[in-house]
Amino acid sequence: MTIGSEGRYSYDGVVITAPVSIPYQRYSPKPAHWWLGQVLSELGLKANLKPSNVDGLCASSFTLFPDTAVGLTQHFGLTLSWLDHIPVGGACGVVALRRAARAVQSGDANIVACIAGDTNHVDSFRSMLSSFSQFSQDAAYPYGSGGPNASFALITAYHMEQFGSKAEDFGKICVAQRDNALQYANGLMKSSLSLDQYLDARLIADPLRLYDCVMPCAGGEGFLVMRESEAVALNLPYANILSTIERHNAFPDDPVQFRGGWALDVDEFWRMAGIAPNDVDLLQTYDDYPVISLMQIEDLGFCEKGQVSDFVAANTFTNEGSFPHNTSGGQLSVGQAGAAGGYLGLVEALRQVTGQATDNAVQDANIAAVSGFGMINFDRGLCSGAAVLQGAA
Amino acid sequence: MTEAMAQPAKRNPQKRAVLPTLPPFSRSRQALTFSSRAAEGRLCLQVCGSCETVVYPAREICPKCWCSALIWTDIADGGRLIAETVLRTSINTYFRERMPWRVGTVEMDAGPTALMHLHGDVEHGAQVKIIARTDKSGQGVLFALPKMETPNMADDRQLRALTCDPKFRRALVTDGRSAIGQATVRALSAAGATQIFVGVAEQWRPFEGAAELAAMPKVEILPLDVTDTDSVNELVGEIGGRTDILINTTEHVRPGASMERNNVLIAREEMETNYFGLMRLIQAFGPALRARGADGDNSACAWVNLLSVYALSNWPTFGTTSASQAAAFSLSQCLRGEFAGSGVKVINILTGPTEDAWHQPLPAPKVTAEGIAKAIVRSLQQGIETMALGAVAEDVLARWREDPTVLERELTQVAAGASR
């Protein structure tokens, strides 16, 4: 265990392993407990673990009410020395990884199952949005009840005006992700998408059009965190954690969100990883709307703020492209399964760098950057995080 | 530019009336303070008592200095629109029925940025004038108007959802015999009301202004005696389904406290008109208005009560009248509860002494009939639920808000009323 240049301990000796994704469904009559249970069950099969082998659990879900992670211990027959419930939405994958890795590193737990999952009943989305947070209830929801579409329409409009992003840039990202999704078995979107289709789609909240928006659905994702020696003993392919960052409520005085916490932590992020942005083989951004993916590309240092339109023009984002991005299709093409959306990119990156991706594998993928973004509490996403994973040779 | 609104078409009586749906009504308790100020037409936000930061959305401590003294304060109404969108889908049925809907982010001169409903004439990047009003669910919302008045500004669809504009609506004024009632009819006519029903009790008895009233276009004089249940019920049978705004100007005012009378006869007459009269009107017209709260561009939208400001705290000079006014004020609160969810607003106009025979010996300032009529129409046009009219009423209301128990001492101390 070494202390890095930032005064932070490295994650040496702790690894992430056993990527699990449960195929998504548009609507599900099953409760969140079922989806989380499927993830846990798959993790057990994958790593050959019984309930008694797991002593740490980290769960994220929006639809688990009235339960929290505590109730899951009894539900799933777990006797734990370490438990966490992480309600940071789209940042929950990276944040769970950070928490679990330190728990294992310190010896508070040996094997931590990190799981996220949500159900989607016919009226789940409306009822979740109408009571999402006090600020949104007081100051956002009464203004047209557009939900995240409204918030991101304003963020997108502002970014286009101030930083020169264009509808064609968003479209290129969405189209490439759809191409990637067609190689990935678990996605909800099964038909191809062209740039013309993207640009001609109906308006949802100007300037957002239909294919800028994710489809809420049910699904689950998970992974395990353990000591490297344990993964070797279990014969599991794994990845090392080179770097992580996490930030909440960065830049509170920006009038409209044009950057996330990554911009505050980007230098530390790459210094801790010991690599530069162009050393990564693929990037998984949190993509509930394409503008946020572009913001992460800027704020994580892949290009300068205000240059992202040129960056998009100069690159291709498919799995065979110059800049493989959201290699399973991201939420835009796989679906947004609540809190599982915060795991989707991380789990997919883990598959890629451990050689477990199949039809959508990026050739020779070894290092992945993963980014998370979550919780429109009022007018902006409050939580950001990122991690660099490197597959063990 | 806002297109001038056209006269709404007549409703097809064979079609089912549109049931009222509501914008979201859940709020934190702090946000209810914002709503109560918005109901008065005031733009108030929390201001930190220590570092003076203007705080939005409502909080429990200041996010800049952690001071817990956040004081609701009237703030500057300027701002600039920095991002906007037109919503084409909504998960809320009320908005879904009214798509598209324009909202935007306004950087307020006072400091915070906020999401607001946008008037159609607000241009991208432009300076705006911010107002706070109650919406159809009765909760306060922010609305950005163009900084300068534009043609047909009040006809904006999203703004009209917050106001009770008499334009193209049909109103009932309950007392055509009084100068106040007649002035109100004239003001409604000037404001573009489609039709004005005027109640007159004991029509055989002549009254000043009768000929002028009868000669006014769009005016229909009908028998109405609010102290007679049959009279009220007959009238609602005739015009209940066509009344979009009800303005109760009927009042019975007599000077005097309890001990200046030997019996309860006068007090009973006061109650009969001011309290039971209001209740008869509510029982007859309330259900009719409530059912038509979402009935298109000329839906039922408002119930206006003309009340003495001494409904809030008794003034012994008009002691028993004050008591009947207090009863009426309390009933107006009950009515607000009964109208909740219907989209019909209860508007209370609070006045001090008026220019009439019963207040003749009192010194100025006094409120004129024209002043009251103007205030009624202004409150409707602006969608304001509580308005104090004139210097006396404003003064009493301000003192009442500051501390009702101190106001009670002020109004009842020795020689109280000598100055009024």
JSON list of N, CA and C in Angstrom, two decimals, chain B residues 275 278 307 311 324-336:
[
{"chain": "B", "resi": 275, "resn": "TYR", "atom": "N", "xyz": [-72.48, 37.46, 7.01]},
{"chain": "B", "resi": 275, "resn": "TYR", "atom": "CA", "xyz": [-72.05, 36.08, 7.22]},
{"chain": "B", "resi": 275, "resn": "TYR", "atom": "C", "xyz": [-73.00, 35.09, 6.55]},
{"chain": "B", "resi": 278, "resn": "LEU", "atom": "N", "xyz": [-73.20, 35.53, 2.79]},
{"chain": "B", "resi": 278, "resn": "LEU", "atom": "CA", "xyz": [-72.07, 34.91, 2.11]},
{"chain": "B", "resi": 278, "resn": "LEU", "atom": "C", "xyz": [-72.27, 33.40, 2.03]},
{"chain": "B", "resi": 307, "resn": "LEU", "atom": "N", "xyz": [-64.24, 42.75, 2.15]},
{"chain": "B", "resi": 307, "resn": "LEU", "atom": "CA", "xyz": [-64.28, 42.64, 3.61]},
{"chain": "B", "resi": 307, "resn": "LEU", "atom": "C", "xyz": [-63.66, 43.86, 4.27]},
{"chain": "B", "resi": 311, "resn": "ALA", "atom": "N", "xyz": [-62.00, 42.75, 10.04]},
{"chain": "B", "resi": 311, "resn": "ALA", "atom": "CA", "xyz": [-62.27, 41.31, 10.16]},
{"chain": "B", "resi": 311, "resn": "ALA", "atom": "C", "xyz": [-61.09, 40.62, 10.84]},
{"chain": "B", "resi": 324, "resn": "SER", "atom": "N", "xyz": [-69.04, 40.49, 12.65]},
{"chain": "B", "resi": 324, "resn": "SER", "atom": "CA", "xyz": [-69.67, 39.79, 11.52]},
{"chain": "B", "resi": 324, "resn": "SER", "atom": "C", "xyz": [-68.68, 39.67, 10.36]},
{"chain": "B", "resi": 325, "resn": "GLN", "atom": "N", "xyz": [-67.82, 40.66, 10.21]},
{"chain": "B", "resi": 325, "resn": "GLN", "atom": "CA", "xyz": [-66.79, 40.61, 9.17]},
{"chain": "B", "resi": 325, "resn": "GLN", "atom": "C", "xyz": [-65.76, 39.51, 9.48]},
{"chain": "B", "resi": 326, "resn": "ALA", "atom": "N", "xyz": [-65.48, 39.36, 10.79]},
{"chain": "B", "resi": 326, "resn": "ALA", "atom": "CA", "xyz": [-64.55, 38.29, 11.18]},
{"chain": "B", "resi": 326, "resn": "ALA", "atom": "C", "xyz": [-65.14, 36.93, 10.84]},
{"chain": "B", "resi": 327, "resn": "ALA", "atom": "N", "xyz": [-66.46, 36.80, 11.04]},
{"chain": "B", "resi": 327, "resn": "ALA", "atom": "CA", "xyz": [-67.13, 35.55, 10.70]},
{"chain": "B", "resi": 327, "resn": "ALA", "atom": "C", "xyz": [-67.05, 35.31, 9.19]},
{"chain": "B", "resi": 328, "resn": "ALA", "atom": "N", "xyz": [-67.27, 36.38, 8.42]},
{"chain": "B", "resi": 328, "resn": "ALA", "atom": "CA", "xyz": [-67.21, 36.25, 6.96]},
{"chain": "B", "resi": 328, "resn": "ALA", "atom": "C", "xyz": [-65.79, 35.90, 6.51]},
{"chain": "B", "resi": 329, "resn": "PHE", "atom": "N", "xyz": [-64.80, 36.53, 7.15]},
{"chain": "B", "resi": 329, "resn": "PHE", "atom": "CA", "xyz": [-63.40, 36.25, 6.80]},
{"chain": "B", "resi": 329, "resn": "PHE", "atom": "C", "xyz": [-63.07, 34.78, 7.07]},
{"chain": "B", "resi": 330, "resn": "SER", "atom": "N", "xyz": [-63.54, 34.30, 8.21]},
{"chain": "B", "resi": 330, "resn": "SER", "atom": "CA", "xyz": [-63.30, 32.90, 8.55]},
{"chain": "B", "resi": 330, "resn": "SER", "atom": "C", "xyz": [-63.95, 31.98, 7.52]},
{"chain": "B", "resi": 331, "resn": "LEU", "atom": "N", "xyz": [-65.17, 32.37, 7.10]},
{"chain": "B", "resi": 331, "resn": "LEU", "atom": "CA", "xyz": [-65.87, 31.55, 6.11]},
{"chain": "B", "resi": 331, "resn": "LEU", "atom": "C", "xyz": [-65.14, 31.58, 4.76]},
{"chain": "B", "resi": 332, "resn": "SER", "atom": "N", "xyz": [-64.49, 32.71, 4.45]},
{"chain": "B", "resi": 332, "resn": "SER", "atom": "CA", "xyz": [-63.73, 32.79, 3.19]},
{"chain": "B", "resi": 332, "resn": "SER", "atom": "C", "xyz": [-62.55, 31.81, 3.22]},
{"chain": "B", "resi": 333, "resn": "GLN", "atom": "N", "xyz": [-61.98, 31.61, 4.41]},
{"chain": "B", "resi": 333, "resn": "GLN", "atom": "CA", "xyz": [-60.90, 30.61, 4.54]},
{"chain": "B", "resi": 333, "resn": "GLN", "atom": "C", "xyz": [-61.45, 29.21, 4.30]},
{"chain": "B", "resi": 334, "resn": "CYS", "atom": "N", "xyz": [-62.65, 28.98, 4.85]},
{"chain": "B", "resi": 334, "resn": "CYS", "atom": "CA", "xyz": [-63.31, 27.70, 4.63]},
{"chain": "B", "resi": 334, "resn": "CYS", "atom": "C", "xyz": [-63.57, 27.49, 3.14]},
{"chain": "B", "resi": 335, "resn": "LEU", "atom": "N", "xyz": [-64.02, 28.56, 2.47]},
{"chain": "B", "resi": 335, "resn": "LEU", "atom": "CA", "xyz": [-64.30, 28.49, 1.03]},
{"chain": "B", "resi": 335, "resn": "LEU", "atom": "C", "xyz": [-63.03, 28.16, 0.25]},
{"chain": "B", "resi": 336, "resn": "ARG", "atom": "N", "xyz": [-61.91, 28.77, 0.66]},
{"chain": "B", "resi": 336, "resn": "ARG", "atom": "CA", "xyz": [-60.63, 28.48, -0.01]},
{"chain": "B", "resi": 336, "resn": "ARG", "atom": "C", "xyz": [-60.33, 26.98, 0.09]}
]
